[in-house]
Coordinates of C-alpha atoms in Angstrom, one line a residue:
M19 CA 13.1 179.0 192.2
Q20 CA 9.5 179.9 191.6
A21 CA 8.1 179.9 188.0
L22 CA 5.1 181.7 186.5
A23 CA 4.2 180.4 183.0
L24 CA 1.6 181.3 180.5
I25 CA 0.8 178.6 178.0
L26 CA -1.4 179.0 174.9
V27 CA -2.4 175.8 173.0
L28 CA -4.0 175.7 169.6
S29 CA -5.1 172.3 168.4
L30 CA -6.4 171.5 164.9
A31 CA -7.6 168.1 163.8
L32 CA -8.3 167.6 160.1
V33 CA -10.0 164.5 158.7
W34 CA -10.6 164.1 154.9
R35 CA -14.0 162.6 154.0
E36 CA -15.7 161.8 150.7
N37 CA -19.2 163.1 150.3
A38 CA -21.9 160.5 149.7
T39 CA -24.4 161.0 146.8
A40 CA -27.7 159.3 146.3
G41 CA -28.5 157.4 143.1
E42 CA -30.8 158.9 140.4
Y43 CA -33.9 157.1 141.6
D44 CA -32.8 156.2 145.1
F45 CA -34.2 158.7 147.6
S46 CA -32.5 157.0 150.7
I47 CA -29.4 158.6 152.1
P48 CA -26.6 156.1 152.2
E49 CA -24.1 156.2 155.0
A50 CA -20.8 157.9 154.2
E51 CA -18.1 155.4 153.4
K52 CA -15.5 155.3 156.2
K53 CA -12.1 156.1 154.8
P54 CA -9.2 153.7 155.8
Y55 CA -7.0 156.7 156.7
S56 CA -7.0 159.8 158.8
L57 CA -4.6 162.8 158.9
G58 CA -4.4 165.3 161.7
G59 CA -2.3 168.0 163.3
R60 CA -1.8 170.1 166.4
L61 CA -0.2 173.5 166.8
E62 CA 1.1 174.7 170.1
L63 CA 2.8 177.9 171.4
R64 CA 4.2 177.7 174.9
A65 CA 5.5 181.0 176.3
I66 CA 7.1 180.7 179.7
D67 CA 8.2 183.5 182.0
H68 CA 10.5 182.3 184.9
R69 CA 10.7 184.5 187.9
L70 CA 14.0 183.8 189.5
D71 CA 15.2 183.9 193.1
E72 CA 18.5 185.6 192.4
E73 CA 20.0 184.2 195.7
A74 CA 18.9 180.6 195.0
A75 CA 21.5 177.9 194.5
R76 CA 19.9 176.7 191.3
T77 CA 20.1 180.3 189.9
H78 CA 23.8 180.6 190.8
L79 CA 24.6 177.3 189.1
S80 CA 22.6 178.1 185.9
Y81 CA 23.8 181.7 185.5
Y82 CA 27.0 182.2 187.3
R83 CA 28.7 183.6 184.2
D84 CA 25.9 185.8 183.0
D85 CA 23.3 187.5 185.2
P86 CA 19.9 187.3 183.6
G87 CA 18.3 189.5 186.2
S88 CA 15.0 188.6 188.0
S89 CA 13.4 186.7 185.1
T90 CA 14.1 184.6 182.0
R91 CA 11.8 183.8 179.1
E92 CA 11.5 180.8 176.8
Y93 CA 9.3 180.1 173.8
H94 CA 8.4 176.8 172.3
P95 CA 6.3 176.9 169.0
A96 CA 5.6 173.4 168.0
A97 CA 3.6 171.3 165.6
E98 CA 2.5 167.7 165.8
L99 CA 1.4 165.6 162.9
N100 CA -0.5 162.3 163.1
A101 CA -1.7 159.8 160.6
A102 CA -3.4 156.4 160.8
Y103 CA -4.2 153.8 158.2
T104 CA -6.4 150.7 158.7
S105 CA -6.6 147.7 156.3
G106 CA -8.6 144.7 157.6
L107 CA -7.1 143.5 160.9
V108 CA -4.0 145.8 160.6
Q109 CA -3.7 149.4 161.7
A110 CA -0.6 151.7 161.3
K111 CA -0.2 154.9 163.3
L112 CA 2.4 157.7 163.2
L113 CA 2.9 160.8 165.4
T114 CA 5.7 163.2 164.8
H115 CA 6.8 166.3 166.9
H116 CA 8.5 169.4 165.5
E117 CA 9.5 172.2 167.8
F118 CA 11.7 175.3 167.8
S119 CA 13.0 176.0 171.3
M120 CA 14.2 179.5 172.2
N121 CA 15.6 180.1 175.7
E122 CA 18.7 181.6 177.5
A123 CA 20.8 178.7 176.4
G124 CA 20.2 179.3 172.7
D125 CA 17.9 178.2 169.9
E126 CA 17.3 174.6 168.9
W127 CA 15.2 172.7 166.4
I128 CA 13.7 169.4 167.8
N129 CA 12.3 166.9 165.4
E130 CA 11.2 163.5 166.8
V131 CA 9.1 160.5 165.9
Y132 CA 6.9 160.1 169.0
E133 CA 5.0 157.1 167.8
G134 CA 5.2 154.8 164.8
Y135 CA 3.8 151.3 165.2
L136 CA 1.6 148.5 163.7
S137 CA -1.2 146.7 165.5
L138 CA -3.0 143.5 164.5
T139 CA -6.4 142.7 166.0
P140 CA -7.3 139.1 165.0
S141 CA -10.3 139.2 167.3
A142 CA -12.1 141.6 169.6
N143 CA -10.3 140.2 172.6
V144 CA -6.7 140.1 171.2
T145 CA -4.4 142.9 170.0
L146 CA -0.7 142.5 169.0
E147 CA 1.5 145.6 168.6
A148 CA 5.0 146.4 167.5
G149 CA 6.9 149.6 167.1
K150 CA 7.3 152.9 169.0
K151 CA 4.4 153.7 171.2
V152 CA 3.6 156.0 174.2
I153 CA 2.9 154.1 177.4
L154 CA 0.5 155.7 179.9
W155 CA 0.2 153.5 182.9
G156 CA -1.2 154.8 186.2
K157 CA -4.2 156.9 187.2
G158 CA -2.5 160.0 188.4
Y159 CA -2.7 163.3 186.5
A160 CA 0.6 165.0 187.4
W161 CA 2.6 162.0 188.6
N162 CA 2.5 158.2 188.0
P163 CA 4.5 156.3 190.7
V164 CA 3.5 153.0 189.0
G165 CA 4.4 154.2 185.5
F166 CA 7.7 152.3 185.5
V167 CA 7.7 152.3 181.7
N168 CA 6.2 155.8 181.2
R169 CA 8.2 158.8 180.2
P170 CA 8.3 161.1 183.3
K171 CA 5.6 163.7 183.1
D172 CA 6.3 167.4 183.4
P173 CA 4.1 168.2 186.5
D174 CA 4.0 171.8 185.4
D175 CA 2.2 170.7 182.2
P176 CA 1.3 167.0 182.4
G177 CA -0.8 167.1 179.2
L178 CA 2.2 167.5 177.0
S179 CA 2.7 164.8 174.3
Q180 CA 5.7 162.5 175.0
E181 CA 8.0 160.2 173.1
G182 CA 7.2 156.5 173.2
Y183 CA 9.4 153.5 173.7
V184 CA 10.1 150.8 171.1
Q185 CA 8.2 147.7 172.2
V186 CA 6.4 144.5 171.2
G187 CA 3.1 144.0 173.1
L188 CA 0.1 141.8 173.6
D189 CA -3.3 142.9 174.9
L190 CA -6.0 140.4 176.0
I191 CA -9.4 141.5 177.3
K192 CA -12.4 139.5 178.5
S193 CA -15.8 140.7 179.6
L194 CA -17.6 138.8 182.3
T195 CA -21.2 138.7 183.5
G196 CA -23.0 137.7 186.6
G197 CA -20.6 138.8 189.3
A198 CA -18.7 141.6 190.9
L199 CA -15.9 141.2 188.4
N200 CA -17.0 142.7 185.0
N201 CA -13.8 142.8 182.9
V202 CA -10.3 141.3 183.0
G203 CA -7.4 142.4 180.9
L204 CA -3.8 141.5 180.5
T205 CA -1.0 143.6 178.8
A206 CA 2.5 142.2 178.3
L207 CA 5.3 144.3 176.9
A208 CA 8.9 143.5 175.8
L209 CA 11.1 146.6 175.5
P210 CA 14.5 145.8 173.9
V211 CA 17.6 148.0 174.0
V212 CA 19.1 148.2 170.5
G213 CA 22.1 150.4 170.1
D214 CA 21.4 154.1 170.3
W215 CA 18.1 154.1 168.5
A216 CA 15.9 151.8 170.6
N217 CA 15.4 152.5 174.3
P218 CA 19.0 153.4 175.1
D219 CA 17.9 154.9 178.5
L220 CA 16.5 151.5 179.6
G221 CA 19.8 149.7 179.8
E222 CA 22.7 148.3 177.7
P223 CA 22.5 147.1 174.1
G224 CA 21.0 143.6 174.1
D225 CA 19.0 144.0 177.3
V226 CA 15.3 143.2 177.1
N227 CA 13.0 144.8 179.7
A228 CA 9.6 143.3 180.5
A229 CA 6.4 144.8 181.9
V230 CA 3.1 143.1 182.7
K231 CA -0.2 144.8 183.7
L232 CA -3.3 143.0 184.9
Y233 CA -6.5 145.0 184.7
L234 CA -9.7 144.3 186.7
L235 CA -13.0 146.1 186.7
W236 CA -14.2 145.0 190.1
H237 CA -17.3 146.5 191.9
D238 CA -17.2 149.4 189.4
T239 CA -13.6 150.2 190.3
D240 CA -10.7 150.1 187.8
I241 CA -7.7 148.3 189.3
D242 CA -4.3 147.7 187.7
L243 CA -1.6 145.4 189.1
I244 CA 1.8 146.1 187.4
V245 CA 5.2 144.3 187.4
F246 CA 8.3 145.6 185.7
G247 CA 12.0 144.5 185.5
G248 CA 15.1 144.5 183.4
A249 CA 18.9 143.7 183.6
E250 CA 19.8 147.4 184.4
Q251 CA 16.4 148.4 185.8
P252 CA 15.1 148.1 189.4
Q253 CA 12.3 145.7 190.0
G254 CA 9.0 147.5 190.2
Y255 CA 5.6 146.4 191.6
G256 CA 2.6 148.7 191.4
L257 CA -1.1 148.9 192.2
D258 CA -3.5 151.7 191.1
F259 CA -7.2 152.3 191.2
S260 CA -9.9 154.7 190.0
R261 CA -13.5 154.9 191.1
N262 CA -16.4 157.3 190.5
L263 CA -17.9 158.0 193.9
A264 CA -20.6 160.1 192.1
E265 CA -21.3 161.1 188.5
N266 CA -19.1 164.2 188.9
F267 CA -16.6 163.0 191.6
E268 CA -13.7 160.6 191.0
L269 CA -11.1 159.2 193.4
H270 CA -7.8 157.7 192.2
G271 CA -4.6 156.4 193.7
E272 CA -1.3 154.6 193.1
L273 CA 1.1 152.6 195.2
A274 CA 4.6 151.6 193.9
W275 CA 7.5 149.7 195.5
Q276 CA 10.8 149.3 193.8
H277 CA 13.8 147.1 194.6
G278 CA 17.4 148.1 193.9
V279 CA 17.0 151.8 193.0
R280 CA 20.4 153.5 192.6
R281 CA 20.4 156.7 194.6
T282 CA 23.1 159.4 194.6
T283 CA 23.7 161.8 197.5
L284 CA 26.1 164.7 198.1
D285 CA 27.7 166.0 201.3
E286 CA 28.8 169.6 202.1
K287 CA 32.2 169.0 200.4
G288 CA 30.6 167.5 197.2
R289 CA 31.6 163.9 197.9
V290 CA 29.3 161.5 196.1
T291 CA 27.7 158.5 197.8
T292 CA 25.8 155.9 195.7
T293 CA 23.5 153.4 197.4
E294 CA 20.8 151.0 196.4
E295 CA 17.4 151.4 198.2
N296 CA 13.9 150.1 198.0
P297 CA 11.6 153.1 198.0
L298 CA 7.8 153.1 198.5
S299 CA 6.0 155.9 196.6
Y300 CA 2.3 156.6 196.5
L301 CA -0.3 159.1 195.2
L302 CA -3.9 159.9 196.2
G303 CA -6.1 162.3 194.1
L304 CA -9.5 163.4 193.2
R305 CA -11.3 165.0 190.3
Y306 CA -14.5 167.0 190.8
L307 CA -16.7 168.6 188.1
T308 CA -19.2 171.3 189.1
A309 CA -22.6 172.1 187.6
V310 CA -21.0 175.0 185.6
D311 CA -18.3 172.8 184.0
T312 CA -15.5 173.8 186.3
T313 CA -13.1 170.9 186.9
Y314 CA -10.9 170.7 190.0
I315 CA -8.0 168.2 190.4
V316 CA -6.2 167.7 193.6
E317 CA -3.3 165.2 194.1
Y318 CA -0.9 164.4 196.9
Y319 CA 2.3 162.7 196.0
H320 CA 4.9 161.0 198.2
N321 CA 8.2 160.4 196.4
G322 CA 9.9 157.5 198.2
A323 CA 13.1 158.1 196.3
G324 CA 13.1 161.8 197.1
Y325 CA 15.7 163.6 199.3
S326 CA 15.0 164.4 202.9
E327 CA 15.4 167.9 204.3
E328 CA 18.7 167.0 205.9
E329 CA 20.0 165.6 202.6
L330 CA 18.9 168.7 200.7
G331 CA 20.5 170.9 203.3
R332 CA 23.9 169.3 202.6
F333 CA 23.2 169.5 198.9
F334 CA 22.5 173.2 199.0
T335 CA 25.4 173.9 201.3
Y336 CA 27.8 172.3 198.8
Q337 CA 26.4 174.6 196.1
G338 CA 26.8 177.6 198.3
N339 CA 30.4 176.7 199.0
A340 CA 31.1 176.3 195.3
W341 CA 29.5 179.7 194.6
Q342 CA 31.6 181.4 197.3
E343 CA 34.8 179.8 195.9
W344 CA 33.8 181.2 192.5
L345 CA 33.3 184.7 193.9
E346 CA 36.6 184.7 195.7
S347 CA 38.8 183.1 193.0
G348 CA 37.0 183.7 189.7
E349 CA 37.9 180.1 188.8
A350 CA 35.1 178.3 187.1
A351 CA 36.3 174.8 188.0
A352 CA 34.3 174.6 191.3
M353 CA 31.1 175.7 189.6
E354 CA 31.5 173.3 186.7
Q355 CA 32.1 170.5 189.1
A356 CA 29.1 171.4 191.1
I357 CA 27.0 171.5 187.9
Q358 CA 28.1 168.0 187.1
R359 CA 27.6 166.5 190.5
T360 CA 24.2 168.0 191.1
A361 CA 22.8 166.8 187.8
P362 CA 21.3 163.6 189.2
Y363 CA 19.2 165.9 191.5
Y364 CA 18.1 168.4 188.9
R365 CA 17.3 165.8 186.3
Q366 CA 14.3 165.0 188.5
R367 CA 11.5 167.5 188.2
N368 CA 10.5 167.0 191.9
F369 CA 13.4 165.6 194.0
G370 CA 11.8 166.3 197.4
T371 CA 9.6 163.9 199.2
D372 CA 6.1 165.4 199.4
Y373 CA 4.1 167.4 196.9
L374 CA 0.7 168.8 196.3
Y375 CA -0.9 169.4 192.8
L376 CA -3.8 171.7 192.3
K377 CA -5.6 172.6 189.1
A378 CA -8.8 174.4 188.2
S379 CA -10.1 174.6 184.6
Q380 CA -13.3 176.1 183.1
K381 CA -14.9 174.8 180.0
E382 CA -16.0 177.4 177.4
P383 CA -16.6 180.4 179.8
W384 CA -18.9 183.2 178.4
D385 CA -20.0 180.6 175.8
I386 CA -16.7 180.9 173.9
L387 CA -16.6 177.6 172.0
Y388 CA -13.5 175.4 172.2
F389 CA -11.9 177.7 174.8
S390 CA -10.8 176.6 178.3
P391 CA -8.7 178.7 180.7
W392 CA -7.0 177.0 183.6
I393 CA -4.6 177.6 186.4
A394 CA -2.4 174.9 188.1
A395 CA 0.2 174.8 191.0
V396 CA 2.8 172.3 192.2
V397 CA 3.7 172.9 195.8
N398 CA 6.6 171.4 197.8
L399 CA 5.0 170.7 201.1
H400 CA 8.3 170.8 203.1
D401 CA 9.8 174.2 202.0
G402 CA 6.7 175.9 200.6
S403 CA 8.2 176.5 197.2
F404 CA 5.8 176.3 194.3
N405 CA 5.3 176.6 190.5
L406 CA 2.2 178.5 189.4
Q407 CA 0.9 178.3 185.8
P408 CA -2.1 180.0 184.2
G409 CA -2.9 178.7 180.8
L410 CA -5.4 178.9 177.9
T411 CA -6.4 176.1 175.4
Y412 CA -8.3 176.6 172.2
T413 CA -9.1 173.4 170.4
P414 CA -11.4 173.8 167.3
V415 CA -12.1 170.7 165.3
T416 CA -13.1 170.7 161.7

């Protein structure tokens, strides 16, 4: 299924400040007093037009009862509110997401707390944090193989805000002089599973997952070494890097190996096989900025846990058999069973093995302030299928 989407984003950031006034006989202009709090917001409207391949297996599964024709549309007006308060060594942050989703399946209100945490900074080199916070590990733009504790990105729109995980964390940073190694940092996280409200997708209640990241700035190259594990989670080991080869040219990459990943496959008859594997995934990308402020991003991603062409062939054959049974008998049981059994595949945005991401964006064309049009594509390198998205962003700040 190919998708064409148009996304319009409007962002507003509001910060309250108190005007400074000079004394009656003091002609110097004092600095404005920095407020301990900030408030902000962001409005977004995403309008997506999906152009459907009416003979595709995914289309048959999704719309076997009702024929939507050659396209479907969905709309996602949303608002995000953020607040921060600082008092001495302590800072509190809050980010909430409010969305009204309208699509073929129906309308739905979504209200989530994306972030809500406290941080304590007893010194410039030490930070302690506790609460719900977004984790963004890895250097890739569309994918992050080493992001074992990240929420999966939507490659069609990687910049979307995401919900964080409940965690307790420690950050240490040290600057060095006189050698090739300039900075060293260590981040340690504990992510507990508490009932249905704290990290339920990371294991069973009572589990505590752990993640550690060692950061190095070595020979002007940012390097991260990452380890992750938990009772119900596969062990993960990752390496990423980012380096500016020139002022306007950046190269980045990621390498991730996991041990004990559960993997589900289907045969032509819908029989399910579950195995444990040790996939190796990697990403290589570049970012280039031209003299006229056009930014190009190119990334290649190999998904070690993805499905081979042979496995996908059996997967689609099973769906075709279920569709044929539905046409001949009119009984929905075969299709409902197929929907359930194919869910582990379709829960992954990209369940193949090799993908290419391309994006071009232009900053303020025709001198239109705060305006940036862009176009992006995700291409499956094996079957040639793709998603294409043009978009516009307008981000005034007052």
